[in-house]
PDB file of N, CA and C in Angstrom:
ATOM      1  N   MET E  12    -205.450 -15.281  23.225  1.00  0.00           N
ATOM      2  CA  MET E  12    -205.584 -14.592  22.051  1.00  0.00           C
ATOM      3  C   MET E  12    -206.833 -14.411  21.439  1.00  0.00           C
ATOM      4  N   TYR E  13    -206.457 -13.364  20.409  1.00  0.00           N
ATOM      5  CA  TYR E  13    -208.299 -14.011  18.928  1.00  0.00           C
ATOM      6  C   TYR E  13    -207.191 -13.372  18.172  1.00  0.00           C
ATOM      7  N   SER E  14    -208.194 -13.679  17.157  1.00  0.00           N
ATOM      8  CA  SER E  14    -207.642 -13.269  15.801  1.00  0.00           C
ATOM      9  C   SER E  14    -208.552 -12.965  14.758  1.00  0.00           C
ATOM     10  N   ALA E  15    -208.418 -11.737  14.597  1.00  0.00           N
ATOM     11  CA  ALA E  15    -209.884 -11.429  13.403  1.00  0.00           C
ATOM     12  C   ALA E  15    -209.117 -11.881  11.886  1.00  0.00           C
ATOM     13  N   THR E  16    -209.459 -11.975  11.284  1.00  0.00           N
ATOM     14  CA  THR E  16    -209.003 -12.500   9.912  1.00  0.00           C
ATOM     15  C   THR E  16    -210.515 -11.434   8.823  1.00  0.00           C
ATOM     16  N   PHE E  17    -209.839 -11.049   8.097  1.00  0.00           N
ATOM     17  CA  PHE E  17    -210.130 -10.042   7.328  1.00  0.00           C
ATOM     18  C   PHE E  17    -209.976 -10.785   5.640  1.00  0.00           C
ATOM     19  N   ILE E  18    -210.973 -11.340   4.673  1.00  0.00           N
ATOM     20  CA  ILE E  18    -211.257 -12.227   3.217  1.00  0.00           C
ATOM     21  C   ILE E  18    -211.285 -11.016   2.576  1.00  0.00           C
ATOM     22  N   PHE E  19    -210.742 -10.595   1.474  1.00  0.00           N
ATOM     23  CA  PHE E  19    -212.013  -9.811   0.636  1.00  0.00           C
ATOM     24  C   PHE E  19    -210.783 -10.388  -0.582  1.00  0.00           C
ATOM     25  N   ARG E  20    -212.084  -9.626  -1.669  1.00  0.00           N
ATOM     26  CA  ARG E  20    -211.390  -9.234  -3.067  1.00  0.00           C
ATOM     27  C   ARG E  20    -211.345  -7.856  -3.784  1.00  0.00           C
ATOM     28  N   LYS E  21    -210.438  -7.284  -4.108  1.00  0.00           N
ATOM     29  CA  LYS E  21    -209.813  -6.322  -4.305  1.00  0.00           C
ATOM     30  C   LYS E  21    -210.308  -6.047  -5.659  1.00  0.00           C
ATOM     31  N   LYS E  22    -210.906  -4.293  -5.467  1.00  0.00           N
ATOM     32  CA  LYS E  22    -211.205  -3.621  -6.904  1.00  0.00           C
ATOM     33  C   LYS E  22    -210.176  -2.946  -6.869  1.00  0.00           C
ATOM     34  N   GLN E  23    -210.079  -1.308  -6.973  1.00  0.00           N
ATOM     35  CA  GLN E  23    -209.486  -0.400  -8.073  1.00  0.00           C
ATOM     36  C   GLN E  23    -209.041   0.495  -6.123  1.00  0.00           C
ATOM     37  N   TYR E  24    -208.202   0.714  -5.932  1.00  0.00           N
ATOM     38  CA  TYR E  24    -207.841   1.343  -4.666  1.00  0.00           C
ATOM     39  C   TYR E  24    -207.460   2.975  -4.875  1.00  0.00           C
ATOM     40  N   ASP E  25    -207.827   3.957  -4.022  1.00  0.00           N
ATOM     41  CA  ASP E  25    -207.474   5.049  -4.183  1.00  0.00           C
ATOM     42  C   ASP E  25    -207.249   5.598  -3.650  1.00  0.00           C
ATOM     43  N   ALA E  26    -206.894   6.802  -3.524  1.00  0.00           N
ATOM     44  CA  ALA E  26    -206.119   8.161  -2.538  1.00  0.00           C
ATOM     45  C   ALA E  26    -206.758   7.933  -1.460  1.00  0.00           C
ATOM     46  N   GLU E  27    -207.949   7.586  -1.185  1.00  0.00           N
ATOM     47  CA  GLU E  27    -208.988   7.425   0.096  1.00  0.00           C
ATOM     48  C   GLU E  27    -208.386   6.460   0.912  1.00  0.00           C
ATOM     49  N   PHE E  28    -209.006   5.232   0.260  1.00  0.00           N
ATOM     50  CA  PHE E  28    -208.546   3.811   1.243  1.00  0.00           C
ATOM     51  C   PHE E  28    -207.163   4.328   1.293  1.00  0.00           C
ATOM     52  N   GLU E  29    -206.012   4.917   0.864  1.00  0.00           N
ATOM     53  CA  GLU E  29    -204.693   4.026   1.205  1.00  0.00           C
ATOM     54  C   GLU E  29    -204.266   5.191   2.848  1.00  0.00           C
ATOM     55  N   ARG E  30    -205.148   5.959   2.753  1.00  0.00           N
ATOM     56  CA  ARG E  30    -205.834   7.253   3.752  1.00  0.00           C
ATOM     57  C   ARG E  30    -206.036   6.011   5.275  1.00  0.00           C
ATOM     58  N   LEU E  31    -207.518   5.740   4.492  1.00  0.00           N
ATOM     59  CA  LEU E  31    -208.062   5.307   5.746  1.00  0.00           C
ATOM     60  C   LEU E  31    -207.239   3.759   6.228  1.00  0.00           C
ATOM     61  N   ASP E  32    -206.242   3.323   5.004  1.00  0.00           N
ATOM     62  CA  ASP E  32    -205.562   2.191   5.137  1.00  0.00           C
ATOM     63  C   ASP E  32    -204.739   2.114   6.556  1.00  0.00           C
ATOM     64  N   ALA E  33    -203.517   3.256   6.127  1.00  0.00           N
ATOM     65  CA  ALA E  33    -202.879   3.241   6.605  1.00  0.00           C
ATOM     66  C   ALA E  33    -202.986   4.071   7.991  1.00  0.00           C
ATOM     67  N   SER E  34    -204.454   4.991   8.392  1.00  0.00           N
ATOM     68  CA  SER E  34    -204.728   5.782   9.848  1.00  0.00           C
ATOM     69  C   SER E  34    -205.629   4.158   9.999  1.00  0.00           C
ATOM     70  N   ILE E  35    -205.861   3.191  10.173  1.00  0.00           N
ATOM     71  CA  ILE E  35    -206.657   2.288  10.744  1.00  0.00           C
ATOM     72  C   ILE E  35    -205.331   0.928  10.867  1.00  0.00           C
ATOM     73  N   MET E  36    -204.316   0.955   9.927  1.00  0.00           N
ATOM     74  CA  MET E  36    -203.563  -0.478  10.714  1.00  0.00           C
ATOM     75  C   MET E  36    -202.386   1.079  12.183  1.00  0.00           C
ATOM     76  N   ALA E  37    -202.223   2.304  11.870  1.00  0.00           N
ATOM     77  CA  ALA E  37    -201.476   2.958  13.088  1.00  0.00           C
ATOM     78  C   ALA E  37    -202.542   3.041  14.331  1.00  0.00           C
ATOM     79  N   ALA E  38    -203.650   3.371  14.320  1.00  0.00           N
ATOM     80  CA  ALA E  38    -204.168   2.689  14.829  1.00  0.00           C
ATOM     81  C   ALA E  38    -204.456   1.961  16.063  1.00  0.00           C
ATOM     82  N   ALA E  39    -204.730   0.086  14.825  1.00  0.00           N
ATOM     83  CA  ALA E  39    -204.425  -0.565  15.277  1.00  0.00           C
ATOM     84  C   ALA E  39    -203.424  -0.937  16.346  1.00  0.00           C
ATOM     85  N   GLN E  40    -201.970  -0.227  15.827  1.00  0.00           N
ATOM     86  CA  GLN E  40    -200.790  -0.473  16.383  1.00  0.00           C
ATOM     87  C   GLN E  40    -200.522   0.178  17.619  1.00  0.00           C
ATOM     88  N   SER E  41    -201.041   1.820  17.831  1.00  0.00           N
ATOM     89  CA  SER E  41    -201.792   2.347  19.101  1.00  0.00           C
ATOM     90  C   SER E  41    -202.281   1.414  19.855  1.00  0.00           C
ATOM     91  N   ILE E  42    -203.023   0.619  19.720  1.00  0.00           N
ATOM     92  CA  ILE E  42    -204.237  -0.665  20.868  1.00  0.00           C
ATOM     93  C   ILE E  42    -203.120  -1.341  21.462  1.00  0.00           C
ATOM     94  N   PRO E  43    -202.866  -1.276  22.711  1.00  0.00           N
ATOM     95  CA  PRO E  43    -201.982  -1.745  23.632  1.00  0.00           C
ATOM     96  C   PRO E  43    -202.106  -3.595  23.358  1.00  0.00           C
ATOM     97  N   GLU E  44    -203.165  -3.147  23.624  1.00  0.00           N
ATOM     98  CA  GLU E  44    -203.898  -5.719  23.103  1.00  0.00           C
ATOM     99  C   GLU E  44    -203.750  -5.819  21.700  1.00  0.00           C
ATOM    100  N   PHE E  45    -202.581  -5.046  21.205  1.00  0.00           N
ATOM    101  CA  PHE E  45    -202.479  -5.642  19.504  1.00  0.00           C
ATOM    102  C   PHE E  45    -201.521  -6.136  19.440  1.00  0.00           C
ATOM    103  N   ALA E  46    -201.144  -7.750  18.717  1.00  0.00           N
ATOM    104  CA  ALA E  46    -200.392  -8.106  19.052  1.00  0.00           C
ATOM    105  C   ALA E  46    -199.773  -8.458  17.668  1.00  0.00           C
ATOM    106  N   GLY E  47    -200.595  -8.223  16.418  1.00  0.00           N
ATOM    107  CA  GLY E  47    -199.389  -8.556  15.197  1.00  0.00           C
ATOM    108  C   GLY E  47    -200.550  -9.070  14.111  1.00  0.00           C
ATOM    109  N   GLN E  48    -200.069  -8.618  12.546  1.00  0.00           N
ATOM    110  CA  GLN E  48    -200.198  -9.658  11.851  1.00  0.00           C
ATOM    111  C   GLN E  48    -199.889  -9.794  10.858  1.00  0.00           C
ATOM    112  N   ASP E  49    -201.082 -11.040   9.775  1.00  0.00           N
ATOM    113  CA  ASP E  49    -200.351 -12.058   9.248  1.00  0.00           C
ATOM    114  C   ASP E  49    -201.702 -11.093   7.392  1.00  0.00           C
ATOM    115  N   THR E  50    -200.349 -11.233   5.992  1.00  0.00           N
ATOM    116  CA  THR E  50    -201.104 -11.028   5.419  1.00  0.00           C
ATOM    117  C   THR E  50    -200.577 -12.756   3.874  1.00  0.00           C
ATOM    118  N   TRP E  51    -201.821 -12.667   3.548  1.00  0.00           N
ATOM    119  CA  TRP E  51    -201.666 -13.453   2.249  1.00  0.00           C
ATOM    120  C   TRP E  51    -202.663 -13.436   1.332  1.00  0.00           C
ATOM    121  N   GLU E  52    -202.068 -13.575   0.144  1.00  0.00           N
ATOM    122  CA  GLU E  52    -202.733 -13.464  -0.945  1.00  0.00           C
ATOM    123  C   GLU E  52    -203.063 -15.624  -1.722  1.00  0.00           C
ATOM    124  N   ASN E  53    -203.953 -15.117  -2.245  1.00  0.00           N
ATOM    125  CA  ASN E  53    -204.840 -15.944  -2.933  1.00  0.00           C
ATOM    126  C   ASN E  53    -204.974 -16.013  -3.986  1.00  0.00           C
ATOM    127  N   ALA E  54    -204.290 -15.690  -5.323  1.00  0.00           N
ATOM    128  CA  ALA E  54    -203.868 -15.406  -6.535  1.00  0.00           C
ATOM    129  C   ALA E  54    -205.194 -16.537  -7.375  1.00  0.00           C
ATOM    130  N   ALA E  55    -205.713 -18.026  -7.141  1.00  0.00           N
ATOM    131  CA  ALA E  55    -206.072 -18.859  -7.652  1.00  0.00           C
ATOM    132  C   ALA E  55    -207.777 -18.028  -7.662  1.00  0.00           C
ATOM    133  N   GLN E  56    -207.934 -17.796  -6.281  1.00  0.00           N
ATOM    134  CA  GLN E  56    -209.365 -17.314  -6.277  1.00  0.00           C
ATOM    135  C   GLN E  56    -209.194 -15.491  -5.770  1.00  0.00           C
ATOM    136  N   GLU E  57    -208.520 -14.922  -6.417  1.00  0.00           N
ATOM    137  CA  GLU E  57    -208.303 -13.534  -6.628  1.00  0.00           C
ATOM    138  C   GLU E  57    -208.806 -12.766  -4.765  1.00  0.00           C
ATOM    139  N   LEU E  58    -208.854 -13.871  -3.419  1.00  0.00           N
ATOM    140  CA  LEU E  58    -208.739 -13.512  -2.462  1.00  0.00           C
ATOM    141  C   LEU E  58    -207.089 -12.850  -1.995  1.00  0.00           C
ATOM    142  N   THR E  59    -207.404 -11.866  -0.757  1.00  0.00           N
ATOM    143  CA  THR E  59    -206.153 -11.344  -0.032  1.00  0.00           C
ATOM    144  C   THR E  59    -206.856 -11.800   1.376  1.00  0.00           C
ATOM    145  N   CYS E  60    -206.160 -12.141   2.806  1.00  0.00           N
ATOM    146  CA  CYS E  60    -206.754 -12.643   3.725  1.00  0.00           C
ATOM    147  C   CYS E  60    -205.531 -11.243   4.633  1.00  0.00           C
ATOM    148  N   VAL E  61    -206.145 -10.770   5.266  1.00  0.00           N
ATOM    149  CA  VAL E  61    -205.249 -10.494   6.806  1.00  0.00           C
ATOM    150  C   VAL E  61    -206.264 -10.563   7.973  1.00  0.00           C
ATOM    151  N   VAL E  62    -204.952 -10.846   8.422  1.00  0.00           N
ATOM    152  CA  VAL E  62    -204.874 -11.792  10.267  1.00  0.00           C
ATOM    153  C   VAL E  62    -205.063 -10.808  11.130  1.00  0.00           C
ATOM    154  N   TYR E  63    -205.569 -10.424  11.815  1.00  0.00           N
ATOM    155  CA  TYR E  63    -204.878  -9.513  12.981  1.00  0.00           C
ATOM    156  C   TYR E  63    -204.953 -10.504  14.523  1.00  0.00           C
ATOM    157  N   TYR E  64    -203.824 -10.588  15.361  1.00  0.00           N
ATOM    158  CA  TYR E  64    -204.182 -10.606  15.691  1.00  0.00           C
ATOM    159  C   TYR E  64    -204.181  -9.457  17.354  1.00  0.00           C
ATOM    160  N   TRP E  65    -204.437 -10.141  18.587  1.00  0.00           N
ATOM    161  CA  TRP E  65    -205.530  -9.400  19.563  1.00  0.00           C
ATOM    162  C   TRP E  65    -204.904 -10.443  21.081  1.00  0.00           C
ATOM    163  N   HIS E  66    -204.652  -9.451  22.203  1.00  0.00           N
ATOM    164  CA  HIS E  66    -204.742  -9.765  23.528  1.00  0.00           C
ATOM    165  C   HIS E  66    -205.688 -10.192  24.284  1.00  0.00           C
ATOM    166  N   SER E  67    -206.749  -9.746  23.046  1.00  0.00           N
ATOM    167  CA  SER E  67    -208.055  -9.196  24.320  1.00  0.00           C
ATOM    168  C   SER E  67    -209.176  -9.011  22.672  1.00  0.00           C
ATOM    169  N   LEU E  68    -210.228  -9.094  23.567  1.00  0.00           N
ATOM    170  CA  LEU E  68    -211.466  -8.758  22.852  1.00  0.00           C
ATOM    171  C   LEU E  68    -211.722  -7.537  22.756  1.00  0.00           C
ATOM    172  N   ALA E  69    -211.866  -6.665  24.091  1.00  0.00           N
ATOM    173  CA  ALA E  69    -211.328  -5.552  23.808  1.00  0.00           C
ATOM    174  C   ALA E  69    -210.435  -4.696  23.420  1.00  0.00           C
ATOM    175  N   GLY E  70    -209.335  -5.066  23.087  1.00  0.00           N
ATOM    176  CA  GLY E  70    -208.830  -4.339  21.911  1.00  0.00           C
ATOM    177  C   GLY E  70    -209.298  -4.519  20.350  1.00  0.00           C
ATOM    178  N   LEU E  71    -210.035  -5.532  20.484  1.00  0.00           N
ATOM    179  CA  LEU E  71    -210.146  -5.359  18.529  1.00  0.00           C
ATOM    180  C   LEU E  71    -211.286  -4.862  19.190  1.00  0.00           C
ATOM    181  N   GLN E  72    -212.621  -4.955  19.867  1.00  0.00           N
ATOM    182  CA  GLN E  72    -213.215  -3.467  19.816  1.00  0.00           C
ATOM    183  C   GLN E  72    -213.589  -2.443  19.490  1.00  0.00           C
ATOM    184  N   ALA E  73    -212.326  -1.994  20.335  1.00  0.00           N
ATOM    185  CA  ALA E  73    -211.288  -0.613  20.180  1.00  0.00           C
ATOM    186  C   ALA E  73    -210.925  -0.281  19.328  1.00  0.00           C
ATOM    187  N   LEU E  74    -210.544  -1.183  18.648  1.00  0.00           N
ATOM    188  CA  LEU E  74    -210.448  -0.855  16.662  1.00  0.00           C
ATOM    189  C   LEU E  74    -211.661  -0.698  15.616  1.00  0.00           C
ATOM    190  N   MET E  75    -212.670  -1.563  16.102  1.00  0.00           N
ATOM    191  CA  MET E  75    -213.427  -1.595  15.443  1.00  0.00           C
ATOM    192  C   MET E  75    -214.701  -0.420  15.399  1.00  0.00           C
ATOM    193  N   GLN E  76    -215.037  -0.077  16.756  1.00  0.00           N
ATOM    194  CA  GLN E  76    -215.143   1.903  17.064  1.00  0.00           C
ATOM    195  C   GLN E  76    -214.482   2.891  16.578  1.00  0.00           C
ATOM    196  N   HIS E  77    -213.319   2.667  16.141  1.00  0.00           N
ATOM    197  CA  HIS E  77    -212.601   4.173  15.960  1.00  0.00           C
ATOM    198  C   HIS E  77    -213.018   4.510  14.584  1.00  0.00           C
ATOM    199  N   PRO E  78    -213.424   6.163  14.281  1.00  0.00           N
ATOM    200  CA  PRO E  78    -214.148   6.832  13.282  1.00  0.00           C
ATOM    201  C   PRO E  78    -213.532   6.171  12.195  1.00  0.00           C
ATOM    202  N   ASP E  79    -212.643   6.002  11.630  1.00  0.00           N
ATOM    203  CA  ASP E  79    -211.631   5.492  10.167  1.00  0.00           C
ATOM    204  C   ASP E  79    -212.918   4.244   9.563  1.00  0.00           C
ATOM    205  N   HIS E  80    -212.414   3.686  10.993  1.00  0.00           N
ATOM    206  CA  HIS E  80    -213.107   2.270  10.566  1.00  0.00           C
ATOM    207  C   HIS E  80    -214.370   2.179  10.537  1.00  0.00           C
ATOM    208  N   ILE E  81    -215.086   2.476  10.951  1.00  0.00           N
ATOM    209  CA  ILE E  81    -216.617   3.030  10.403  1.00  0.00           C
ATOM    210  C   ILE E  81    -216.123   3.388   9.333  1.00  0.00           C
ATOM    211  N   THR E  82    -216.290   4.443   8.610  1.00  0.00           N
ATOM    212  CA  THR E  82    -215.951   4.364   7.546  1.00  0.00           C
ATOM    213  C   THR E  82    -215.482   3.985   6.392  1.00  0.00           C
ATOM    214  N   ALA E  83    -214.711   3.270   6.391  1.00  0.00           N
ATOM    215  CA  ALA E  83    -214.100   2.394   5.540  1.00  0.00           C
ATOM    216  C   ALA E  83    -215.171   0.831   5.451  1.00  0.00           C
ATOM    217  N   LYS E  84    -215.895   0.998   6.511  1.00  0.00           N
ATOM    218  CA  LYS E  84    -216.987  -0.077   6.488  1.00  0.00           C
ATOM    219  C   LYS E  84    -218.021  -0.091   6.228  1.00  0.00           C
ATOM    220  N   GLN E  85    -218.442   1.459   5.778  1.00  0.00           N
ATOM    221  CA  GLN E  85    -219.820   2.003   5.401  1.00  0.00           C
ATOM    222  C   GLN E  85    -219.630   2.034   3.712  1.00  0.00           C
ATOM    223  N   ASN E  86    -217.587   2.779   3.357  1.00  0.00           N
ATOM    224  CA  ASN E  86    -217.316   2.367   2.367  1.00  0.00           C
ATOM    225  C   ASN E  86    -216.980   0.996   1.107  1.00  0.00           C
ATOM    226  N   TYR E  87    -216.830   0.330   1.504  1.00  0.00           N
ATOM    227  CA  TYR E  87    -215.823  -1.168   1.750  1.00  0.00           C
ATOM    228  C   TYR E  87    -216.464  -1.369  -0.224  1.00  0.00           C
ATOM    229  N   GLN E  88    -217.414  -1.073  -0.872  1.00  0.00           N
ATOM    230  CA  GLN E  88    -218.004  -1.256  -1.725  1.00  0.00           C
ATOM    231  C   GLN E  88    -217.448  -0.974  -3.290  1.00  0.00           C
ATOM    232  N   THR E  89    -217.017   0.562  -2.871  1.00  0.00           N
ATOM    233  CA  THR E  89    -215.688   0.972  -3.262  1.00  0.00           C
ATOM    234  C   THR E  89    -214.627   0.358  -3.399  1.00  0.00           C
ATOM    235  N   TRP E  90    -213.692  -0.513  -2.581  1.00  0.00           N
ATOM    236  CA  TRP E  90    -212.634  -0.883  -2.762  1.00  0.00           C
ATOM    237  C   TRP E  90    -212.638  -2.670  -2.861  1.00  0.00           C
ATOM    238  N   TYR E  91    -213.638  -3.099  -2.476  1.00  0.00           N
ATOM    239  CA  TYR E  91    -213.760  -4.422  -2.523  1.00  0.00           C
ATOM    240  C   TYR E  91    -214.854  -5.358  -3.783  1.00  0.00           C
ATOM    241  N   LYS E  92    -214.893  -6.280  -3.731  1.00  0.00           N
ATOM    242  CA  LYS E  92    -215.415  -7.006  -4.581  1.00  0.00           C
ATOM    243  C   LYS E  92    -216.056  -7.882  -3.863  1.00  0.00           C
ATOM    244  N   GLY E  93    -215.860  -8.062  -2.622  1.00  0.00           N
ATOM    245  CA  GLY E  93    -216.597  -9.094  -1.283  1.00  0.00           C
ATOM    246  C   GLY E  93    -215.684  -9.345  -0.099  1.00  0.00           C
ATOM    247  N   TYR E  94    -216.491  -9.683   0.649  1.00  0.00           N
ATOM    248  CA  TYR E  94    -215.323  -9.600   2.014  1.00  0.00           C
ATOM    249  C   TYR E  94    -216.124 -10.319   2.618  1.00  0.00           C
ATOM    250  N   HIS E  95    -215.349 -10.982   4.290  1.00  0.00           N
ATOM    251  CA  HIS E  95    -215.748 -12.154   5.104  1.00  0.00           C
ATOM    252  C   HIS E  95    -214.531 -11.447   6.014  1.00  0.00           C
ATOM    253  N   VAL E  96    -215.701 -11.594   7.578  1.00  0.00           N
ATOM    254  CA  VAL E  96    -214.351 -11.660   8.455  1.00  0.00           C
ATOM    255  C   VAL E  96    -214.866 -12.551   9.246  1.00  0.00           C
ATOM    256  N   VAL E  97    -213.842 -13.213   9.390  1.00  0.00           N
ATOM    257  CA  VAL E  97    -213.981 -14.521  10.762  1.00  0.00           C
ATOM    258  C   VAL E  97    -213.148 -14.218  12.845  1.00  0.00           C
ATOM    259  N   ILE E  98    -213.923 -14.044  13.954  1.00  0.00           N
ATOM    260  CA  ILE E  98    -213.418 -14.198  14.515  1.00  0.00           C
ATOM    261  C   ILE E  98    -212.977 -14.770  15.395  1.00  0.00           C
ATOM    262  N   ALA E  99    -212.316 -14.873  15.890  1.00  0.00           N
ATOM    263  CA  ALA E  99    -211.770 -16.830  16.769  1.00  0.00           C
ATOM    264  C   ALA E  99    -211.042 -16.500  17.761  1.00  0.00           C
ATOM    265  N   GLU E 100    -210.772 -17.782  18.487  1.00  0.00           N
ATOM    266  CA  GLU E 100    -209.879 -17.757  19.705  1.00  0.00           C
ATOM    267  C   GLU E 100    -208.599 -18.954  19.205  1.00  0.00           C
ATOM    268  N   VAL E 101    -207.240 -18.235  20.055  1.00  0.00           N
ATOM    269  CA  VAL E 101    -206.543 -18.819  19.407  1.00  0.00           C
ATOM    270  C   VAL E 101    -206.899 -19.556  21.001  1.00  0.00           C
ATOM    271  N   LEU E 102    -206.559 -21.141  21.029  1.00  0.00           N
ATOM    272  CA  LEU E 102    -206.248 -22.155  22.046  1.00  0.00           C
ATOM    273  C   LEU E 102    -204.814 -21.908  22.532  1.00  0.00           C
ATOM    274  N   ARG E 103    -204.267 -22.691  20.905  1.00  0.00           N
ATOM    275  CA  ARG E 103    -202.483 -23.228  20.630  1.00  0.00           C
ATOM    276  C   ARG E 103    -202.252 -23.171  19.620  1.00  0.00           C
ATOM    277  N   THR E 104    -201.026 -23.022  20.297  1.00  0.00           N
ATOM    278  CA  THR E 104    -199.923 -23.222  18.869  1.00  0.00           C
ATOM    279  C   THR E 104    -198.677 -23.891  18.691  1.00  0.00           C
ATOM    280  N   TYR E 105    -198.450 -24.364  17.628  1.00  0.00           N
ATOM    281  CA  TYR E 105    -197.273 -25.465  17.736  1.00  0.00           C
ATOM    282  C   TYR E 105    -196.040 -24.481  16.992  1.00  0.00           C
ATOM    283  N   GLY E 106    -195.339 -25.389  16.938  1.00  0.00           N
ATOM    284  CA  GLY E 106    -194.178 -24.763  15.632  1.00  0.00           C
ATOM    285  C   GLY E 106    -192.253 -25.437  16.295  1.00  0.00           C
ATOM    286  N   ASP E 107    -191.534 -25.520  14.921  1.00  0.00           N
ATOM    287  CA  ASP E 107    -190.343 -25.720  15.500  1.00  0.00           C
ATOM    288  C   ASP E 107    -189.733 -24.693  16.151  1.00  0.00           C
ATOM    289  N   ASP E 108    -190.332 -23.235  16.446  1.00  0.00           N
ATOM    290  CA  ASP E 108    -189.935 -23.017  17.155  1.00  0.00           C
ATOM    291  C   ASP E 108    -188.632 -21.270  16.197  1.00  0.00           C
ATOM    292  N   THR E 109    -188.396 -21.735  14.911  1.00  0.00           N
ATOM    293  CA  THR E 109    -188.012 -20.216  13.641  1.00  0.00           C
ATOM    294  C   THR E 109    -188.560 -19.881  13.534  1.00  0.00           C
ATOM    295  N   ILE E 110    -190.237 -20.061  13.713  1.00  0.00           N
ATOM    296  CA  ILE E 110    -191.133 -18.551  12.855  1.00  0.00           C
ATOM    297  C   ILE E 110    -191.202 -17.306  14.136  1.00  0.00           C
ATOM    298  N   ASP E 111    -190.827 -16.405  14.053  1.00  0.00           N
ATOM    299  CA  ASP E 111    -191.599 -15.649  15.405  1.00  0.00           C
ATOM    300  C   ASP E 111    -192.492 -15.337  14.580  1.00  0.00           C
ATOM    301  N   HIS E 112    -193.843 -15.363  15.642  1.00  0.00           N
ATOM    302  CA  HIS E 112    -195.830 -15.336  15.243  1.00  0.00           C
ATOM    303  C   HIS E 112    -196.058 -14.681  16.226  1.00  0.00           C
ATOM    304  N   PRO E 113    -196.789 -13.624  16.414  1.00  0.00           N
ATOM    305  CA  PRO E 113    -197.626 -13.009  16.882  1.00  0.00           C
ATOM    306  C   PRO E 113    -198.417 -13.791  18.193  1.00  0.00           C
ATOM    307  N   THR E 114    -198.409 -15.205  17.790  1.00  0.00           N
ATOM    308  CA  THR E 114    -198.897 -16.429  18.993  1.00  0.00           C
ATOM    309  C   THR E 114    -198.157 -17.561  18.903  1.00  0.00           C
ATOM    310  N   ARG E 115    -197.541 -17.078  19.356  1.00  0.00           N
ATOM    311  CA  ARG E 115    -196.054 -17.937  20.091  1.00  0.00           C
ATOM    312  C   ARG E 115    -195.768 -18.654  20.925  1.00  0.00           C
ATOM    313  N   LYS E 116    -196.363 -17.996  21.568  1.00  0.00           N
ATOM    314  CA  LYS E 116    -196.554 -18.201  23.076  1.00  0.00           C
ATOM    315  C   LYS E 116    -197.556 -18.321  23.731  1.00  0.00           C
ATOM    316  N   ILE E 117    -198.601 -18.167  22.969  1.00  0.00           N
ATOM    317  CA  ILE E 117    -200.409 -18.768  24.022  1.00  0.00           C
ATOM    318  C   ILE E 117    -199.953 -20.440  23.625  1.00  0.00           C
ATOM    319  N   GLY E 118    -200.515 -21.108  24.780  1.00  0.00           N
ATOM    320  CA  GLY E 118    -199.964 -22.707  25.047  1.00  0.00           C
ATOM    321  C   GLY E 118    -199.197 -23.215  24.004  1.00  0.00           C
ATOM    322  N   HIS E 119    -197.709 -22.612  23.727  1.00  0.00           N
ATOM    323  CA  HIS E 119    -197.128 -22.882  23.040  1.00  0.00           C
ATOM    324  C   HIS E 119    -196.489 -24.603  23.445  1.00  0.00           C
ATOM    325  N   ALA E 120    -196.419 -25.313  22.682  1.00  0.00           N
ATOM    326  CA  ALA E 120    -196.095 -26.905  22.624  1.00  0.00           C
ATOM    327  C   ALA E 120    -195.059 -27.629  21.910  1.00  0.00           C
ATOM    328  N   GLY E 121    -194.472 -26.682  21.467  1.00  0.00           N
ATOM    329  CA  GLY E 121    -193.243 -27.549  20.722  1.00  0.00           C
ATOM    330  C   GLY E 121    -193.498 -27.642  20.126  1.00  0.00           C
ATOM    331  N   ALA E 122    -193.205 -29.143  18.844  1.00  0.00           N
ATOM    332  CA  ALA E 122    -193.641 -29.884  17.986  1.00  0.00           C
ATOM    333  C   ALA E 122    -195.077 -30.713  18.057  1.00  0.00           C
ATOM    334  N   ALA E 123    -195.649 -30.401  16.803  1.00  0.00           N
ATOM    335  CA  ALA E 123    -197.209 -30.829  16.931  1.00  0.00           C
ATOM    336  C   ALA E 123    -197.202 -32.341  17.629  1.00  0.00           C
ATOM    337  N   PRO E 124    -198.506 -32.158  18.418  1.00  0.00           N
ATOM    338  CA  PRO E 124    -198.926 -33.453  19.346  1.00  0.00           C
ATOM    339  C   PRO E 124    -199.169 -34.575  18.479  1.00  0.00           C
TER     340      PRO E 124
END
């Protein structure tokens, strides 16, 4: 499994942003390799973090080639003060099994070692 973490500082969103955002999310969900997402906010640093989970890199690459994703990336300065992306391989997860999460079945070992 892979994760693509998109960290950004917001500017003002507009109708075009909302349209692209909805289209990109629908495109991601239509790709069989898409496993889910998390969204987090760090108010102190004015950052938003969206983590997309993928069963394969091919799924992630398919989304990156979607026309609306390309358009959004070309125009990011309209809606974001800055961004950073981290692509990572998920090697193992653990927990107490009370939270359903897209990574839950990947190398799941129960409680932390």
